[in-house]
Amino acid sequence: MTDPITVSSPSEVLELDLDKCNGYGNCVFAAPEMFELDLASNVPILLKAEWSDGEREALAAAVADCPAGALRLRKRDALG
Amino acid sequence: MQAVPQCPFDHHAITDAEAAWGTYDQLRDQGVTHSREHGGFYVLSRYEHVLAALRDPDTFASGQGTRIPAIGDGMIIPLDFDPPGHTAYRALITEHVTPESVRGMVPGLREMIDGLIDGFHAKGGGDWVAEVGLPLPLNVLVQVVGFAPETVAQFRDLTAQSWKQISEQDLFAARAGLFELVRRELQRHRETRPDDYITSLIGKEIDGRPITDDELQRLLLAFAVAGHETTMNASGSMLRYLVEDPARQGRLREKPELIPAFVEEVLRYSSPVQCIGRCTTRDVEIGGVRIPAGSRVLLVYAGANRDTARFDHADAFDVDRGAAGHLAFGFGRHQCAGALLARTELRLVLEKLVTMPEVEYAGAPDFGGLEGGAMSGPSYLPLRFTSNRSPDGAGAWR
């Protein structure tokens, strides 16, 4: 088991769980500004460590579109 | 709200897969339509509409079956189920085909695929579908799932027979022969417990209780049917588009890094699964048409994948277009669980072929019709190699 890869905006945290990822690439399709598919490993690469309000809609679509449930967007807690 | 246009569309009546593209164009032009065939169903064929339905699987549900007409008790797992059941079922498959596990399968897959293509070459070619297209996914079902070779050898004929019967009888009855085969496989795995995926399934739990025999059979049936025909059709179409323009082969030889893009364009352009059904759980409006709760809806992936509103010059095969976002595997909750495995198999075929002499038609191909009102791919694809270069460039094969 590996810990999810996380990146954050001021209010939210995006988690990418590579144990769950099945390499569909839907996130790359929904949010090309945020994700790229590594063709050697077929897992997504996070292109940015943060996102703007304008990019949030695409990011939410990427989370919703993931058939594997490997992406999660959650409120940032006190520990960040 | 507009009245829904009626169309006489019947996916089970498509006997010429080539002519179907013109039919899909007409459907798309009309937007959301309704057919009175098979008890009545709505037809979505624009990219925007099909994607919207796939993104709303609670409204466009699968639990009443994904075939039109309805399939009675012939549901397979996880295709014909909704959450919460679907979630646990699907995990049984996805945990076996993660990117990491598929990477681990590559050496064995490459050896098997190279062997099939070397054998095809040694014979001087033949019918790709019979010699490589069908054996390839059947071998995968032996290697990756754990079916016996003599079991998978019967999948093709039994599946083809079941499709012929599907529009007239309950799918459970149409698939009786397949159910019997997977029942025997489960029995064999219980008795001899070979170290494979099927044996690992037997001890699984679903929501804290042991998985039942009925569930295991419906799950294995998904592998038996979805696990061979789709890949067979995709590789046949891939070879077709490869030989129809020799420049494509030259380009892949020079730039093998284009292979993944080539595979994606084959999937978009050919749509091996051309359509699938859903049933609405509430009244829903789409494309200005109100679809009442409880309606059957046909999602035409093939129409969506050639929608010019989404893909420029959609009717042209273009490796450079960037086919990402095509719906050949569906999209979202029910997106093909074997997509990565299928893509990997298709890439390995091309990686081998670019080291071989070029291939060309050796006769007239037959592109067939839509099997079971959905499955499309060449039924006969006679090919031969154009030169006598050997794979390592030394000596002659024939």
Coordinates of N, CA, C and O in Angstrom, one line a residue, chain B residues 190-311:
Chain B
R190 N -12.5 -25.8 -8.0 CA -12.7 -26.2 -6.6 C -12.0 -27.5 -6.3 O -11.5 -27.7 -5.2
E191 N -11.9 -28.4 -7.3 CA -11.3 -29.7 -7.0 C -9.8 -29.6 -7.1 O -9.1 -30.2 -6.3
T192 N -9.2 -28.9 -8.0 CA -7.8 -29.0 -8.2 C -7.1 -27.7 -7.7 O -5.8 -27.7 -7.6
R193 N -7.8 -26.6 -7.5 CA -7.3 -25.4 -7.0 C -5.9 -25.0 -7.6 O -4.9 -24.7 -6.9
P194 N -5.9 -24.8 -8.9 CA -4.7 -24.2 -9.6 C -4.5 -22.8 -9.1 O -5.4 -22.1 -8.7
D195 N -3.3 -22.4 -9.1 CA -2.9 -21.0 -8.6 C -3.2 -20.0 -9.7 O -2.4 -19.6 -10.4
D196 N -4.5 -19.6 -9.7 CA -4.9 -18.6 -10.7 C -6.0 -17.7 -10.2 O -6.5 -17.9 -9.1
Y197 N -6.4 -16.8 -11.1 CA -7.4 -15.8 -10.7 C -8.8 -16.4 -10.3 O -9.4 -16.0 -9.3
I198 N -9.2 -17.4 -11.1 CA -10.5 -18.1 -10.8 C -10.5 -18.7 -9.4 O -11.5 -18.5 -8.7
T199 N -9.4 -19.4 -9.1 CA -9.4 -20.0 -7.7 C -9.4 -18.9 -6.7 O -10.1 -19.1 -5.6
S200 N -8.8 -17.8 -6.9 CA -8.8 -16.7 -5.9 C -10.1 -16.1 -5.7 O -10.5 -15.6 -4.7
L201 N -11.0 -16.2 -6.8 CA -12.3 -15.6 -6.7 C -13.2 -16.5 -5.8 O -14.1 -16.0 -5.1
I202 N -13.0 -17.8 -5.8 CA -13.9 -18.7 -5.1 C -14.0 -18.4 -3.6 O -15.0 -18.6 -3.0
G203 N -12.9 -17.9 -3.0 CA -12.9 -17.6 -1.5 C -13.4 -16.2 -1.2 O -13.3 -15.8 0.0
K204 N -13.7 -15.4 -2.2 CA -14.0 -14.0 -2.0 C -15.3 -13.8 -1.2 O -16.2 -14.6 -1.2
E205 N -15.3 -12.6 -0.5 CA -16.6 -12.2 0.2 C -17.2 -11.0 -0.5 O -16.4 -10.1 -1.1
I206 N -18.5 -10.9 -0.5 CA -19.2 -9.8 -1.0 C -20.0 -9.2 0.2 O -20.9 -9.9 0.7
D207 N -19.7 -8.0 0.6 CA -20.4 -7.4 1.7 C -20.4 -8.3 2.9 O -21.5 -8.5 3.6
G208 N -19.3 -9.0 3.2 CA -19.2 -9.8 4.4 C -19.8 -11.2 4.4 O -19.8 -11.9 5.4
R209 N -20.3 -11.6 3.2 CA -20.8 -13.0 3.1 C -20.0 -13.6 1.9 O -19.6 -12.9 1.0
P210 N -19.9 -15.0 1.9 CA -19.2 -15.6 0.8 C -19.9 -15.4 -0.6 O -21.1 -15.3 -0.7
I211 N -19.1 -15.2 -1.6 CA -19.6 -15.0 -3.0 C -20.4 -16.3 -3.4 O -19.9 -17.4 -3.0
T212 N -21.5 -16.2 -4.0 CA -22.3 -17.4 -4.4 C -21.9 -18.0 -5.7 O -21.2 -17.3 -6.5
D213 N -22.2 -19.2 -6.0 CA -21.9 -19.8 -7.3 C -22.6 -19.1 -8.4 O -22.0 -18.9 -9.5
D214 N -23.8 -18.6 -8.2 CA -24.5 -17.9 -9.2 C -23.7 -16.6 -9.6 O -23.5 -16.3 -10.8
E215 N -23.2 -15.9 -8.6 CA -22.4 -14.7 -8.8 C -21.1 -15.0 -9.6 O -20.7 -14.3 -10.5
L216 N -20.5 -16.1 -9.1 CA -19.2 -16.5 -9.8 C -19.5 -16.8 -11.3 O -18.7 -16.4 -12.2
Q217 N -20.6 -17.5 -11.6 CA -20.8 -17.8 -13.0 C -21.1 -16.6 -13.8 O -20.6 -16.5 -14.9
R218 N -21.8 -15.7 -13.2 CA -22.2 -14.4 -14.0 C -20.9 -13.6 -14.2 O -20.8 -12.9 -15.2
L219 N -20.0 -13.6 -13.2 CA -18.8 -12.9 -13.4 C -17.9 -13.5 -14.4 O -17.3 -12.8 -15.3
L220 N -17.8 -14.8 -14.4 CA -16.9 -15.5 -15.4 C -17.5 -15.4 -16.8 O -16.8 -15.4 -17.8
L221 N -18.8 -15.3 -16.8 CA -19.4 -15.1 -18.1 C -19.0 -13.8 -18.8 O -18.9 -13.7 -20.0
A222 N -18.8 -12.8 -17.9 CA -18.4 -11.5 -18.5 C -17.0 -11.7 -19.1 O -16.7 -11.1 -20.2
F223 N -16.1 -12.5 -18.5 CA -14.8 -12.7 -19.1 C -15.0 -13.5 -20.4 O -14.3 -13.2 -21.4
A224 N -15.8 -14.5 -20.3 CA -16.0 -15.4 -21.5 C -16.4 -14.7 -22.7 O -16.0 -14.9 -23.8
V225 N -17.4 -13.7 -22.5 CA -18.0 -13.0 -23.7 C -17.2 -11.7 -24.0 O -16.6 -11.5 -25.0
A226 N -17.2 -10.8 -23.0 CA -16.5 -9.5 -23.2 C -15.0 -9.7 -23.3 O -14.4 -8.8 -23.9
G227 N -14.5 -10.8 -22.8 CA -13.0 -10.9 -22.8 C -12.4 -11.4 -24.1 O -11.2 -11.5 -24.2
H228 N -13.3 -11.8 -25.0 CA -12.6 -12.3 -26.2 C -13.1 -11.6 -27.5 O -12.3 -11.3 -28.4
E229 N -14.4 -11.4 -27.6 CA -14.9 -10.9 -28.8 C -14.5 -9.5 -29.1 O -14.2 -9.1 -30.3
T230 N -14.5 -8.6 -28.1 CA -14.1 -7.2 -28.3 C -12.7 -7.1 -28.8 O -12.4 -6.3 -29.7
T231 N -11.8 -7.8 -28.1 CA -10.4 -7.7 -28.5 C -10.1 -8.3 -29.9 O -9.4 -7.8 -30.7
M232 N -10.8 -9.4 -30.2 CA -10.7 -10.0 -31.5 C -11.2 -9.0 -32.6 O -10.5 -8.8 -33.6
N233 N -12.3 -8.3 -32.3 CA -12.8 -7.3 -33.3 C -11.8 -6.1 -33.4 O -11.6 -5.6 -34.5
A234 N -11.3 -5.7 -32.3 CA -10.4 -4.5 -32.3 C -9.2 -4.8 -33.1 O -8.7 -4.0 -33.9
S235 N -8.6 -6.0 -32.9 CA -7.3 -6.3 -33.6 C -7.6 -6.5 -35.1 O -6.8 -6.1 -35.9
G236 N -8.7 -7.1 -35.4 CA -9.1 -7.2 -36.8 C -9.2 -5.8 -37.5 O -8.7 -5.6 -38.6
S237 N -9.9 -4.9 -36.8 CA -10.1 -3.6 -37.4 C -8.7 -2.9 -37.5 O -8.4 -2.1 -38.4
M238 N -7.9 -3.1 -36.5 CA -6.6 -2.5 -36.4 C -5.7 -2.9 -37.7 O -5.1 -2.1 -38.3
L239 N -5.8 -4.2 -37.9 CA -5.0 -4.7 -39.1 C -5.6 -4.2 -40.4 O -4.9 -3.9 -41.3
R240 N -6.9 -4.1 -40.4 CA -7.6 -3.5 -41.6 C -7.1 -2.1 -41.9 O -6.7 -1.8 -43.0
Y241 N -7.1 -1.3 -40.9 CA -6.7 0.1 -41.1 C -5.2 0.2 -41.4 O -4.7 1.1 -42.0
L242 N -4.4 -0.8 -40.9 CA -3.0 -0.8 -41.2 C -2.7 -1.1 -42.6 O -1.9 -0.5 -43.3
V243 N -3.5 -2.1 -43.2 CA -3.2 -2.5 -44.6 C -3.9 -1.6 -45.6 O -3.4 -1.6 -46.7
E244 N -4.9 -0.9 -45.2 CA -5.6 -0.1 -46.2 C -4.8 1.1 -46.7 O -5.1 1.7 -47.7
D245 N -3.8 1.5 -45.9 CA -2.9 2.6 -46.3 C -1.5 2.2 -46.0 O -1.1 2.3 -44.8
P246 N -0.7 1.7 -47.0 CA 0.7 1.3 -46.7 C 1.5 2.4 -46.0 O 2.4 2.1 -45.2
A247 N 1.2 3.7 -46.2 CA 1.9 4.7 -45.6 C 1.9 4.6 -44.1 O 2.8 5.0 -43.4
R248 N 0.7 4.1 -43.5 CA 0.6 4.0 -42.1 C 1.6 3.0 -41.5 O 2.2 3.3 -40.4
Q249 N 1.8 1.9 -42.2 CA 2.8 1.0 -41.7 C 4.2 1.6 -41.7 O 5.0 1.4 -40.8
G250 N 4.5 2.3 -42.8 CA 5.8 2.9 -42.9 C 6.1 3.9 -41.7 O 7.1 3.9 -41.1
R251 N 5.0 4.6 -41.4 CA 5.1 5.6 -40.4 C 5.3 5.0 -39.0 O 6.1 5.5 -38.2
L252 N 4.6 3.9 -38.8 CA 4.8 3.2 -37.5 C 6.2 2.6 -37.3 O 6.7 2.5 -36.3
R253 N 6.7 2.1 -38.5 CA 8.1 1.6 -38.4 C 9.1 2.7 -38.1 O 10.0 2.4 -37.3
E254 N 8.9 3.8 -38.7 CA 9.8 4.9 -38.4 C 9.6 5.5 -37.0 O 10.6 5.9 -36.4
K255 N 8.4 5.6 -36.6 CA 8.1 6.2 -35.3 C 7.2 5.3 -34.5 O 6.0 5.5 -34.3
P256 N 7.8 4.2 -33.9 CA 7.0 3.3 -33.1 C 6.4 4.0 -31.9 O 5.4 3.5 -31.3
E257 N 6.9 5.2 -31.5 CA 6.2 5.9 -30.4 C 4.8 6.3 -30.7 O 4.1 6.8 -29.9
L258 N 4.4 6.2 -32.0 CA 3.1 6.6 -32.4 C 2.1 5.4 -32.1 O 0.9 5.6 -32.3
I259 N 2.6 4.3 -31.7 CA 1.7 3.1 -31.6 C 0.6 3.3 -30.6 O -0.6 3.0 -31.0
P260 N 0.8 3.9 -29.4 CA -0.4 4.1 -28.5 C -1.5 5.0 -29.2 O -2.7 4.7 -29.1
A261 N -1.0 6.0 -29.9 CA -2.0 6.9 -30.6 C -2.7 6.2 -31.7 O -3.9 6.4 -31.9
F262 N -2.0 5.3 -32.4 CA -2.6 4.5 -33.4 C -3.7 3.6 -32.9 O -4.8 3.5 -33.4
V263 N -3.4 3.0 -31.7 CA -4.4 2.1 -31.1 C -5.6 2.9 -30.7 O -6.8 2.4 -30.9
E264 N -5.4 4.1 -30.1 CA -6.6 4.9 -29.7 C -7.5 5.3 -30.9 O -8.7 5.3 -30.8
E265 N -6.8 5.6 -32.0 CA -7.6 6.0 -33.2 C -8.3 4.8 -33.8 O -9.5 5.0 -34.2
V266 N -7.7 3.6 -33.7 CA -8.5 2.4 -34.1 C -9.7 2.2 -33.3 O -10.8 1.9 -33.8
L267 N -9.6 2.4 -32.0 CA -10.7 2.2 -31.1 C -11.8 3.2 -31.3 O -13.0 2.9 -31.4
R268 N -11.4 4.5 -31.5 CA -12.4 5.5 -31.8 C -13.1 5.2 -33.2 O -14.3 5.3 -33.3
Y269 N -12.3 5.0 -34.2 CA -12.8 4.9 -35.5 C -13.6 3.6 -35.8 O -14.5 3.6 -36.6
S270 N -13.3 2.5 -35.1 CA -14.0 1.3 -35.3 C -15.1 1.0 -34.3 O -16.0 0.3 -34.6
S271 N -14.9 1.5 -33.1 CA -15.9 1.2 -32.0 C -16.4 -0.3 -32.0 O -17.5 -0.6 -32.4
P272 N -15.5 -1.1 -31.5 CA -15.8 -2.6 -31.5 C -17.1 -2.9 -30.8 O -17.8 -3.8 -31.3
V273 N -17.5 -2.2 -29.7 CA -18.8 -2.3 -29.2 C -19.6 -1.0 -29.7 O -19.3 0.1 -29.2
Q274 N -20.5 -1.2 -30.6 CA -21.1 0.0 -31.2 C -22.2 0.6 -30.4 O -22.5 1.8 -30.6
C275 N -22.9 -0.2 -29.6 CA -23.9 0.5 -28.8 C -24.2 -0.4 -27.6 O -23.8 -1.6 -27.5
I276 N -24.8 0.2 -26.6 CA -25.2 -0.5 -25.3 C -26.5 0.1 -24.8 O -26.8 1.3 -25.1
G277 N -27.2 -0.6 -24.0 CA -28.5 -0.1 -23.5 C -28.4 0.4 -22.1 O -27.5 0.0 -21.3
R278 N -29.4 1.2 -21.7 CA -29.6 1.7 -20.3 C -31.1 1.7 -20.1 O -31.9 1.7 -21.1
C279 N -31.5 1.9 -18.9 CA -32.9 2.1 -18.6 C -33.0 3.3 -17.6 O -32.3 3.4 -16.6
T280 N -33.9 4.3 -17.9 CA -34.0 5.5 -17.0 C -34.7 5.2 -15.7 O -35.7 4.5 -15.7
T281 N -34.2 5.8 -14.7 CA -34.8 5.6 -13.3 C -35.7 6.8 -13.0 O -36.3 6.8 -11.9
R282 N -35.7 7.9 -13.8 CA -36.5 9.0 -13.5 C -36.8 9.7 -14.9 O -36.1 9.4 -15.8
D283 N -37.7 10.6 -14.9 CA -37.9 11.5 -16.1 C -36.6 12.3 -16.3 O -36.1 12.9 -15.3
V284 N -36.2 12.4 -17.5 CA -34.9 13.2 -17.7 C -35.0 13.9 -19.1 O -35.6 13.3 -20.0
E285 N -34.5 15.1 -19.2 CA -34.5 15.8 -20.4 C -33.1 15.8 -21.0 O -32.1 16.1 -20.3
I286 N -33.1 15.4 -22.3 CA -31.7 15.4 -23.0 C -32.0 15.8 -24.4 O -32.9 15.3 -25.1
G287 N -31.2 16.8 -24.9 CA -31.3 17.2 -26.3 C -32.7 17.8 -26.6 O -33.2 17.6 -27.7
G288 N -33.3 18.4 -25.6 CA -34.6 19.0 -25.8 C -35.8 18.0 -25.8 O -36.9 18.3 -26.1
V289 N -35.4 16.7 -25.5 CA -36.5 15.7 -25.5 C -36.6 15.1 -24.1 O -35.7 14.9 -23.4
R290 N -37.9 15.0 -23.7 CA -38.1 14.4 -22.3 C -38.3 12.9 -22.4 O -39.1 12.4 -23.2
I291 N -37.4 12.2 -21.7 CA -37.4 10.7 -21.7 C -38.1 10.3 -20.4 O -37.5 10.6 -19.3
P292 N -39.2 9.6 -20.4 CA -39.9 9.2 -19.2 C -39.1 8.2 -18.4 O -38.3 7.4 -19.0
A293 N -39.3 8.1 -17.1 CA -38.7 7.1 -16.2 C -39.1 5.7 -16.8 O -40.2 5.6 -17.3
G294 N -38.2 4.8 -16.6 CA -38.5 3.4 -17.1 C -38.4 3.2 -18.6 O -38.8 2.1 -19.1
S295 N -37.7 4.1 -19.3 CA -37.6 4.0 -20.7 C -36.2 3.3 -21.0 O -35.2 3.5 -20.4
R296 N -36.3 2.4 -22.0 CA -35.0 1.9 -22.6 C -34.3 2.9 -23.4 O -35.0 3.6 -24.2
V297 N -33.0 3.0 -23.3 CA -32.3 4.0 -24.1 C -31.1 3.3 -24.7 O -30.3 2.6 -23.9
L298 N -30.9 3.5 -26.0 CA -29.7 2.9 -26.6 C -28.6 4.0 -26.8 O -28.9 5.0 -27.4
L299 N -27.4 3.7 -26.3 CA -26.3 4.7 -26.4 C -25.5 4.2 -27.6 O -24.9 3.1 -27.5
V300 N -25.4 5.0 -28.6 CA -24.7 4.5 -29.8 C -23.2 5.1 -29.8 O -22.9 6.2 -30.2
Y301 N -22.3 4.3 -29.2 CA -20.9 4.7 -29.0 C -20.3 5.0 -30.4 O -19.5 5.9 -30.6
A302 N -20.7 4.2 -31.4 CA -20.1 4.3 -32.7 C -20.5 5.7 -33.3 O -19.7 6.3 -34.0
G303 N -21.7 6.1 -33.1 CA -22.2 7.4 -33.6 C -21.4 8.5 -32.9 O -21.0 9.5 -33.5
A304 N -21.3 8.4 -31.6 CA -20.6 9.4 -30.8 C -19.2 9.6 -31.2 O -18.6 10.7 -31.3
N305 N -18.5 8.4 -31.5 CA -17.1 8.5 -31.8 C -16.8 9.0 -33.2 O -15.7 9.3 -33.5
R306 N -17.9 9.2 -34.0 CA -17.7 9.8 -35.3 C -18.5 11.1 -35.4 O -19.0 11.5 -36.5
D307 N -18.7 11.7 -34.3 CA -19.5 13.0 -34.3 C -18.5 14.2 -34.6 O -17.6 14.4 -33.8
T308 N -18.8 14.9 -35.7 CA -17.9 16.0 -36.1 C -17.9 17.1 -35.1 O -17.0 18.0 -35.1
A309 N -19.0 17.2 -34.2 CA -19.0 18.2 -33.2 C -18.0 18.0 -32.2 O -17.6 18.9 -31.4
R310 N -17.5 16.8 -32.0 CA -16.5 16.4 -31.0 C -15.1 16.2 -31.7 O -14.1 16.6 -31.1
F311 N -15.1 15.5 -32.8 CA -13.9 15.1 -33.5 C -13.8 15.7 -34.9 O -14.7 15.4 -35.7

